[in-house]
CSV table of C-alpha atoms in Angstrom, one decimal:
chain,number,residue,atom,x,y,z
N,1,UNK,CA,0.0,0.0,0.0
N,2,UNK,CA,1.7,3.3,-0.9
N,3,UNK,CA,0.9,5.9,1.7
N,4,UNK,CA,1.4,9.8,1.3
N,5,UNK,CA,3.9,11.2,3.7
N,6,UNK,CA,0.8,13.0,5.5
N,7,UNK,CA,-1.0,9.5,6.0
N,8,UNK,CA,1.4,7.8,7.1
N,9,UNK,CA,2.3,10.9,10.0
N,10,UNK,CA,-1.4,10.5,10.4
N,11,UNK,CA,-1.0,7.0,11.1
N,12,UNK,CA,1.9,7.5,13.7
N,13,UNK,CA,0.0,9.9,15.8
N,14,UNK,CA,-2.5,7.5,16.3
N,15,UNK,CA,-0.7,4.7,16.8
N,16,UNK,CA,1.5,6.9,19.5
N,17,UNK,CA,-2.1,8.1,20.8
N,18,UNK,CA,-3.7,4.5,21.4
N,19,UNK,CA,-0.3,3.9,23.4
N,20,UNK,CA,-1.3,6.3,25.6
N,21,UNK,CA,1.8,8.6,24.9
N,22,UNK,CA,0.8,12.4,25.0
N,23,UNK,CA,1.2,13.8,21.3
N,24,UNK,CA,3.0,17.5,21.1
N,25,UNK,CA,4.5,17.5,17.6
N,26,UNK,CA,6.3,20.8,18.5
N,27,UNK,CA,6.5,20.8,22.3
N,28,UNK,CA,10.5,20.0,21.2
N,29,UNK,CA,13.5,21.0,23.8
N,30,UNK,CA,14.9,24.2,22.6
N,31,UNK,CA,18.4,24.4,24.5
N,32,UNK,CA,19.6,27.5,22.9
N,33,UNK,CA,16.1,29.1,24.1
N,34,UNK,CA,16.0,27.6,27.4
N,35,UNK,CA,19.7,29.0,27.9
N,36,UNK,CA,18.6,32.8,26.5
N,37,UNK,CA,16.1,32.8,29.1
N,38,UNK,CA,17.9,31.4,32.4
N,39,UNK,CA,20.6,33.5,31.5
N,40,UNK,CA,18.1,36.6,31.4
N,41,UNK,CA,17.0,35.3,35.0
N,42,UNK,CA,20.6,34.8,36.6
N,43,UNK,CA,21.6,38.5,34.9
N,44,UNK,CA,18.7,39.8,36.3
N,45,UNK,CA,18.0,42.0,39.3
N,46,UNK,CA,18.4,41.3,42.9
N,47,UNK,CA,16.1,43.5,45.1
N,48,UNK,CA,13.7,40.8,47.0
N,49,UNK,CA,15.5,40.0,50.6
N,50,UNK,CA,14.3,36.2,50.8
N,51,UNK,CA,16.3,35.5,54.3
N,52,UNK,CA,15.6,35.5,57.8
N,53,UNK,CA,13.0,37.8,59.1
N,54,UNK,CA,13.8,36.7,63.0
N,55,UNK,CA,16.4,36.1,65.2
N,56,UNK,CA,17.6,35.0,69.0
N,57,UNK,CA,19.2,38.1,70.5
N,58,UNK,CA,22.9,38.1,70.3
N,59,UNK,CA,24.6,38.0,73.9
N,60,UNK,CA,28.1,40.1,73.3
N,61,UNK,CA,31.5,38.5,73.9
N,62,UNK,CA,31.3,35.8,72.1
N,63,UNK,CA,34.7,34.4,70.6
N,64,UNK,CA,35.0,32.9,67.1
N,65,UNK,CA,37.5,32.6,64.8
N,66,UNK,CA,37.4,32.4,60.8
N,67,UNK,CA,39.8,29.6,59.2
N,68,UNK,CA,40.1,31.3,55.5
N,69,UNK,CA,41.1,28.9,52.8
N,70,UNK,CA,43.9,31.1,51.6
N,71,UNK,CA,44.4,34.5,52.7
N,72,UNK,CA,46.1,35.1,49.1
N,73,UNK,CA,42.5,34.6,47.3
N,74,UNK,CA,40.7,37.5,47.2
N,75,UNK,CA,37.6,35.7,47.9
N,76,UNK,CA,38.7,34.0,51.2
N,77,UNK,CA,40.1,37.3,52.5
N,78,UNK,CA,37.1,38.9,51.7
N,79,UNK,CA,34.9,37.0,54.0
N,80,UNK,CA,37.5,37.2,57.2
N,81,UNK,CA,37.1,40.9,56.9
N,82,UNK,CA,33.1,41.2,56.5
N,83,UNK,CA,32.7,38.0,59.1
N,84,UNK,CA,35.2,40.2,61.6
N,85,UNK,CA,33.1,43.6,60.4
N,86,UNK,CA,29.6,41.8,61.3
N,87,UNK,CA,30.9,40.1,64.6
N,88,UNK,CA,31.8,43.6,65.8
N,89,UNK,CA,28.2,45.0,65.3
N,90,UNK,CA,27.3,42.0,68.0
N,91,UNK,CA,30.3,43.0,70.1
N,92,UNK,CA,32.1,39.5,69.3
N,93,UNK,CA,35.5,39.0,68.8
N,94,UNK,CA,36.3,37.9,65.6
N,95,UNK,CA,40.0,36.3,64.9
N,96,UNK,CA,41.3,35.4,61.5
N,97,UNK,CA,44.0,32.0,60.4
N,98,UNK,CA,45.3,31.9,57.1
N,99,UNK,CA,44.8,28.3,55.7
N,100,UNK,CA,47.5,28.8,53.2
N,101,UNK,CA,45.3,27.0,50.1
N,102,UNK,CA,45.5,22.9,51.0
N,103,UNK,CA,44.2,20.4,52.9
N,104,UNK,CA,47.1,19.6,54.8
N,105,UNK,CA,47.0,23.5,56.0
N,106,UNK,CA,43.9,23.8,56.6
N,107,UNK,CA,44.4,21.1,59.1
N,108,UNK,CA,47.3,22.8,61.0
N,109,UNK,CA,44.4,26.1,60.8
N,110,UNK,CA,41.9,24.1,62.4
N,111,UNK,CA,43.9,22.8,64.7
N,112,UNK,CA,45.1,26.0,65.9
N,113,UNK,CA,41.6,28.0,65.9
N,114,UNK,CA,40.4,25.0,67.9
N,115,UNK,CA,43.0,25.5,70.5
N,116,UNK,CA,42.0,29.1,71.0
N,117,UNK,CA,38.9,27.1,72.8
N,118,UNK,CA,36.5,29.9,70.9
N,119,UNK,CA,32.4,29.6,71.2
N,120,UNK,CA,32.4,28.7,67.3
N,121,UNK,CA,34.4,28.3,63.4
N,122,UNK,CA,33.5,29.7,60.3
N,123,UNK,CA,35.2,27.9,57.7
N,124,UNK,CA,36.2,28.6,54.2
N,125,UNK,CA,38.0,25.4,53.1
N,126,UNK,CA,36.1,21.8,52.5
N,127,UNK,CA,34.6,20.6,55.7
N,128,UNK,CA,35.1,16.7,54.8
N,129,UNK,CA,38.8,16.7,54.7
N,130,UNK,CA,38.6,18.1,58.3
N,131,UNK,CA,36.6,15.9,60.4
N,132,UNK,CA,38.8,14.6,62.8
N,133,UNK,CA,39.5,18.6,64.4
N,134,UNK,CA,36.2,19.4,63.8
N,135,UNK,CA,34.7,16.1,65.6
N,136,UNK,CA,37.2,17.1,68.8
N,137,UNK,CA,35.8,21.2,68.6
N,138,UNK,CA,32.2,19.9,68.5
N,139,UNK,CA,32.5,17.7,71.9
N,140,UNK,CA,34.6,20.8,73.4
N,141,UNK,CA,30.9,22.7,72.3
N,142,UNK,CA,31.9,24.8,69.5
N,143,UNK,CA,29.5,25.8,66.6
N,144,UNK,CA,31.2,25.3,62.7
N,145,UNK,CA,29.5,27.3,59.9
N,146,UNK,CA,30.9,26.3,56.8
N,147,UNK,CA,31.2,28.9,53.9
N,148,UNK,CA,31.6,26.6,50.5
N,149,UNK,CA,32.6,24.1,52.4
N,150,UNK,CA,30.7,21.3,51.3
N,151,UNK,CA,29.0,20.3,48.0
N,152,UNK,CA,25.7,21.8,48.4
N,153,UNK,CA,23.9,24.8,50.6
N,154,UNK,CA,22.2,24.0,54.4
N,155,UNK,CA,22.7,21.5,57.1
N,156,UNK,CA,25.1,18.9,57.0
N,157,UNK,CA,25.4,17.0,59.8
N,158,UNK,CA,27.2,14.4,58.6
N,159,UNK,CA,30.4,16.2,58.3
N,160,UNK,CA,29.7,18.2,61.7
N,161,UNK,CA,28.9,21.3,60.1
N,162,UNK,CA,25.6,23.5,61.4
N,163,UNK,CA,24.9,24.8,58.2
N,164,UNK,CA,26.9,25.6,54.8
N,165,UNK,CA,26.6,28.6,53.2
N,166,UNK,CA,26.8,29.0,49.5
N,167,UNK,CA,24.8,29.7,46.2
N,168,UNK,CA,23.5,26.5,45.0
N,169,UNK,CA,26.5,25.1,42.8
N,170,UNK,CA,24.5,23.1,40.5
N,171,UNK,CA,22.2,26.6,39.9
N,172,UNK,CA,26.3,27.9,39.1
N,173,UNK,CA,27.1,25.6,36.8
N,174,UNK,CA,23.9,25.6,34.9
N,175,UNK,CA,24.7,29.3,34.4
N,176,UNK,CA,28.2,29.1,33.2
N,177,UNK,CA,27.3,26.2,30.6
N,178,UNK,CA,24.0,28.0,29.5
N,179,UNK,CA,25.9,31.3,28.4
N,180,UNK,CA,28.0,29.4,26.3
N,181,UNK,CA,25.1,28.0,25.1
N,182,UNK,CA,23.3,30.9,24.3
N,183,UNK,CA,26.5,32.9,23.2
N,184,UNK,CA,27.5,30.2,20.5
N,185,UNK,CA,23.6,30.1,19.8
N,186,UNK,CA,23.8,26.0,20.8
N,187,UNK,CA,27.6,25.2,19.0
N,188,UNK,CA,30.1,25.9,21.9
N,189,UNK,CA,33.5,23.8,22.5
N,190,UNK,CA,33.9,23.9,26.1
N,191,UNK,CA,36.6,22.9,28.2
N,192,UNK,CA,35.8,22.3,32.0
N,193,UNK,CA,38.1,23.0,35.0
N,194,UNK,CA,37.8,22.1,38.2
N,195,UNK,CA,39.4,22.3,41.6
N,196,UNK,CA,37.7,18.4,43.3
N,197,UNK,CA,39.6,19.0,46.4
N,198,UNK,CA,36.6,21.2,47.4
N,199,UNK,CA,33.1,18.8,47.0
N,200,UNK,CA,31.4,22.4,46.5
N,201,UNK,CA,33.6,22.5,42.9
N,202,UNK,CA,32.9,19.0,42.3
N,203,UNK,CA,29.0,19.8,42.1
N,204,UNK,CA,29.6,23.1,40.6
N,205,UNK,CA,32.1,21.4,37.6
N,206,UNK,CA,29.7,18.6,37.0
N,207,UNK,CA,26.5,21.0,36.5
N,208,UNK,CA,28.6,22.6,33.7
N,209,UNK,CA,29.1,19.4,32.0
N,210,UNK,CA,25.8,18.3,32.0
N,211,UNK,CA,24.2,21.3,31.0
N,212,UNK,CA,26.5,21.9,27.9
N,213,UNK,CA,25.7,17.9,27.3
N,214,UNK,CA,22.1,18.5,27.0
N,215,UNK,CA,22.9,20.8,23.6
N,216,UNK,CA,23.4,18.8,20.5
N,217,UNK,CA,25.3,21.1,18.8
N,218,UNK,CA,27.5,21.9,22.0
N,219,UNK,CA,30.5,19.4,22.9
N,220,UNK,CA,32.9,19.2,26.1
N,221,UNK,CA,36.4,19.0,24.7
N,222,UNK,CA,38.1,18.3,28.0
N,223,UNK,CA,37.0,17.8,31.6
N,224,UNK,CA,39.9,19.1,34.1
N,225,UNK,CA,41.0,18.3,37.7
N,226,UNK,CA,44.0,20.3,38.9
N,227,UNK,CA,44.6,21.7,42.8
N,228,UNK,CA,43.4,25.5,43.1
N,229,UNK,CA,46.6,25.9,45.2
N,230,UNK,CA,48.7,25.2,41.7
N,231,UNK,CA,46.9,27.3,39.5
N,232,UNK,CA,49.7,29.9,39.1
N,233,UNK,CA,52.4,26.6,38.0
N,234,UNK,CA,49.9,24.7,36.2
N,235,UNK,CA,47.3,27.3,34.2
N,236,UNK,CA,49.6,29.0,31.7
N,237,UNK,CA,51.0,25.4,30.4
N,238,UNK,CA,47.3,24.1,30.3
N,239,UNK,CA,46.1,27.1,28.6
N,240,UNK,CA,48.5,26.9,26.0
N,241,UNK,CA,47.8,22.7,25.7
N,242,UNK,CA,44.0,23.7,25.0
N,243,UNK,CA,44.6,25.7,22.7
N,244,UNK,CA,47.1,23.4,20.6
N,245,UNK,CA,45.4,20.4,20.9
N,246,UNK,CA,41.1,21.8,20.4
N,247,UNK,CA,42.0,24.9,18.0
N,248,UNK,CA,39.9,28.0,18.3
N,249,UNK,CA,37.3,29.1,18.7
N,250,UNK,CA,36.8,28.1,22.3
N,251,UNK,CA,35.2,28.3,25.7
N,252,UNK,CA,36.6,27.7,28.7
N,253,UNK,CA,34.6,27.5,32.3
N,254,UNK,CA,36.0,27.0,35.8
N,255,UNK,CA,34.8,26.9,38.8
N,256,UNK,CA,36.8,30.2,40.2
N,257,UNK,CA,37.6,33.4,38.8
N,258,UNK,CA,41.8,33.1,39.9
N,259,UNK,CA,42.6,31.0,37.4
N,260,UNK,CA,42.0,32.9,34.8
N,261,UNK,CA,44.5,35.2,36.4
N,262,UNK,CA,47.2,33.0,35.0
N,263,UNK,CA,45.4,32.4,31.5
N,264,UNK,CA,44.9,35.8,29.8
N,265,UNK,CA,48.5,37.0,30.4
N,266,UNK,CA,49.5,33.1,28.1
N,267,UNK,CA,46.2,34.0,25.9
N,268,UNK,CA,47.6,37.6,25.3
N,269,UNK,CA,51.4,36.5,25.0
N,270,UNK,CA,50.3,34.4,22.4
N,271,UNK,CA,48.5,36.5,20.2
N,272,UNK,CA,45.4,34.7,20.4
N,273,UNK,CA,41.9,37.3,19.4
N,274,UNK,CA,40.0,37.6,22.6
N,275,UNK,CA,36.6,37.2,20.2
N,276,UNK,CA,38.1,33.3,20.0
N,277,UNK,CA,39.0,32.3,23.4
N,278,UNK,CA,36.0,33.1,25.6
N,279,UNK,CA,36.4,32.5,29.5
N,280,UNK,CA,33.7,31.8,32.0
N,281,UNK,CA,34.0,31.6,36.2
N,282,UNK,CA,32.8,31.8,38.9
N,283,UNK,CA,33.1,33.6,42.3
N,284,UNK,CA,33.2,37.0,41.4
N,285,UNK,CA,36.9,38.1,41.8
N,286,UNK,CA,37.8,41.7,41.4
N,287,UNK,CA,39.9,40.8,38.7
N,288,UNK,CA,37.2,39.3,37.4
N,289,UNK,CA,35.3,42.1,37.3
N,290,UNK,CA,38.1,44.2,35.9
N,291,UNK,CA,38.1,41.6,33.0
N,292,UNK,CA,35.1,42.1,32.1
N,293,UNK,CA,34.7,45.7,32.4
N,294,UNK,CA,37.7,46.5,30.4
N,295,UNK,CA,36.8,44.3,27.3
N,296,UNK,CA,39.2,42.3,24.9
N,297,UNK,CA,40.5,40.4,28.0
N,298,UNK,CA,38.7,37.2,27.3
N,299,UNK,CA,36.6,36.7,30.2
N,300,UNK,CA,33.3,37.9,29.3
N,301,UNK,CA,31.0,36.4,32.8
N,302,UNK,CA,31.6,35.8,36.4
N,303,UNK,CA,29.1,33.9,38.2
N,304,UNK,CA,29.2,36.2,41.4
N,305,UNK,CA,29.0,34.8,45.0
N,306,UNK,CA,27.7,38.0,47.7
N,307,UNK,CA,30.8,37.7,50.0
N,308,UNK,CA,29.5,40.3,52.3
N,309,UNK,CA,26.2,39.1,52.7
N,310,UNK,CA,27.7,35.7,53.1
N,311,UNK,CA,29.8,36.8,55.9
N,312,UNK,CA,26.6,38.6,57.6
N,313,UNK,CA,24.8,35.1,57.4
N,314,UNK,CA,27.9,33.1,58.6
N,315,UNK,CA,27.4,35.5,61.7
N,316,UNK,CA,23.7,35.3,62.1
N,317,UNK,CA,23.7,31.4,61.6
N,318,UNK,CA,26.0,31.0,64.3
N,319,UNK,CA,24.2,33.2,66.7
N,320,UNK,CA,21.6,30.4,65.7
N,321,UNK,CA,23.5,27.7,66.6
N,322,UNK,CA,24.5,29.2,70.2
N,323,UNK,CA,20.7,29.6,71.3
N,324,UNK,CA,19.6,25.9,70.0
N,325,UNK,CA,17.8,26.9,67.3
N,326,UNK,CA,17.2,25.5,63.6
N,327,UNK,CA,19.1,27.5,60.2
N,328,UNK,CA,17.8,29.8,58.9
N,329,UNK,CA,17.6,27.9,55.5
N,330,UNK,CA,18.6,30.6,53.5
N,331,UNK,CA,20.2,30.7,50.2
N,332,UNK,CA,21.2,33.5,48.1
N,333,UNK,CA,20.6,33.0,44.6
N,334,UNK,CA,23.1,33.1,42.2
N,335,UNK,CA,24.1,36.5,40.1
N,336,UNK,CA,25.6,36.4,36.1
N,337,UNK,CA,27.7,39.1,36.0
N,338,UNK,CA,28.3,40.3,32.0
N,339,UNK,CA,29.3,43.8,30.5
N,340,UNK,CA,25.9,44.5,30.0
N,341,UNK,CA,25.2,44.3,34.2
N,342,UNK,CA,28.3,45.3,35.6
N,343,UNK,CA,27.3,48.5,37.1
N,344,UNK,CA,24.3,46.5,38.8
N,345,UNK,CA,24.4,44.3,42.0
N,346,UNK,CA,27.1,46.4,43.8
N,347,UNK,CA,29.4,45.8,40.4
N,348,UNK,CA,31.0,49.8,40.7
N,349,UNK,CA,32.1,48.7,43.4
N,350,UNK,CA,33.8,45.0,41.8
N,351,UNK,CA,31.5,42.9,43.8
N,352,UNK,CA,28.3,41.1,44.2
N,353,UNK,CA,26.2,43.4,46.6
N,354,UNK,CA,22.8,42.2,45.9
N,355,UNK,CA,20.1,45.4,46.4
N,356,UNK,CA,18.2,43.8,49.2
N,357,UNK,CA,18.9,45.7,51.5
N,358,UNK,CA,20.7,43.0,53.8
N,359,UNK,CA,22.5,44.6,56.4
N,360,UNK,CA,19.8,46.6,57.7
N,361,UNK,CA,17.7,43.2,57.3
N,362,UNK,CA,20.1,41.5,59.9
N,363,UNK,CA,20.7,44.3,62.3
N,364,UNK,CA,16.9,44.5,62.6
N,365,UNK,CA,16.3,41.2,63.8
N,366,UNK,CA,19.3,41.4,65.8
N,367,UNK,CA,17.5,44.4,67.3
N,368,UNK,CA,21.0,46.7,66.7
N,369,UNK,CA,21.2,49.9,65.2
């Protein structure tokens, strides 16, 4: 029986109907679409405060200390001076240790804020590769706050830590990979770094990937797990490898702003165009910023992380944690920082400083002025 091509899609439908399948001939996934408008969401303004609208009352003199993950990110440092700033307003003293960017550091940090016998540890460094200090502070009775120091935001218990406090990292990798997406309009070559001795980068890396897997057109050229602490030996020869062994054009993600600190100046040397090396991150570093304002320095986004209101929750959560009581369960969400935006959000100013009125939020329902 010869069938017109109309018949037999006639056909099809109904056999697909009778199967009990719904039928949407054009209800097709769009990725390029779908990317144009999540990235018009994460670009987007920040003025709704969705935290904590009460709080015990802070009893002054309270001792904590902040174990940064490397004093020499800008990041890291950032948060010791806004947790130290926000401590202050509660009239608690607020002392800083440099975990000098690894593991084996951070343990001779914890070790030592533990011995100052404080009432509780905010941490910036991964909270699973310090359990055995941490275990021995918790049965002395201090409180640890984590600041991306686990894969994902809130509670977790099972490392010892009262609460984490981050942007969601799969919400951060889904932004990175959908602005290549919607950049290359759905043909971007992406290489992926990450740094996996932090879970939070872990989660962060692998949203990336799986977002820019879900575009057909799109393809992951390399998936990359060197130590944050090595970026300045390691990025300029693995800059120069991706772009020797993939070609141009190219995009390149990672899960933190500093390494690309060590790429442009190899990226520049080399004479590569800026239009065919295009580099994404994340944090929100102030060089970051200054990329991207300038122009013609190949990083084009920064997924931006709101240090300072980060810092102010690190203090309120552990004012939580000294009267008993739950987290606050907040999560910031994250901001896509482009040329277009970069006066927004606190961005005169090279930061993330979402317009929602924070500070006053917390010093209202710690009843200070």
């Amino acid at each position: 029986m010869n069938l017109s091509p109309l018949r037999k899609w006639s056909l099809a439908r109904s056999a697909v109907a009778l199967a009990g399948i719904a039928w949407a001939p054009f209800a097709f996934a769009d990725p390029v679409s779908d990317a144009r408008t999540a990235v018009a969401k994460y670009a987007g303004p920040q003025t709704s405060w969705e935290g904590p609208t009460k709080a015990p009352k802070p009893e002054p003199g309270k001792k904590v200390v902040f174990l940064s993950g490397d004093e020499q990110n800008d990041i890291s440092h950032l948060y010791g001076v806004y947790i130290k700033q926000a401590g202050e307003k509660l009239g608690w003293t607020v002392t800083i240790i440099d975990g000098k960017g690894s593991p084996t550091s951070w343990l001779a940090g914890m070790n030592q804020a533990i011995a100052l016998k404080p009432d509780g540890i905010a941490l910036f460094a991964d909270g699973a590769s310090l359990q055995d200090p941490i275990k021995a502070g918790v049965a002395q009775g201090i409180k640890f706050v984590g600041l991306h120091a686990a894969g994902l935001p809130g509670p977790q218990p099972n490392i010892n830590l009262f609460v984490n406090i981050q942007e969601d990292p799969r919400e951060i990798g889904k932004a990175e990979a959908d602005w290549a997406i919607a950049d290359s309009n759905g043909s971007a070559r992406v290489v992926i770094l990450s740094h996996n001795e932090y879970a939070i980068a872990q989660v962060k890396s692998m949203a990336t990937k799986a977002e820019i897997e879900k575009c057909p057109g799109c393809k992951v050229l390399d998936y990359v797990n060197s130590p944050a602490s090595e970026a300045a030996q390691r990025q300029p020869q693995l800059t120069t490898s991706w772009v020797q062994r993939f070609g141009l054009p190219l995009y390149a993600t990672s899960v933190g702003d500093n390494d690309w600190d060590f790429a442009v100046p190899v990226l520049r040397s080399g004479g590569v165009d800026p239009a065919a090396v295009k580099l994404i991150a994340a944090d929100g570093n102030r060089s970051a910023y200054d990329r991207i304002r300038k122009g013609d320095q190949y990083q084009l986004v920064t997924v931006s992380e709101p240090i300072e209101l980060q810092a102010w929750q690190a203090i309120d959560e552990l004012n939580r944690a000294f009267h008993g009581e739950q987290p606050s369960g907040f999560v910031q969400p994250p901001f896509l920082v482009t040329k277009e935006n970069i006066h927004a959000e606190g961005g005169d100013q090279n930061t993330f400083i979402p317009s929602n009125d924070y500070k006053k939020h917390y010093l209202e329902i710690w009843g200070v002025h």
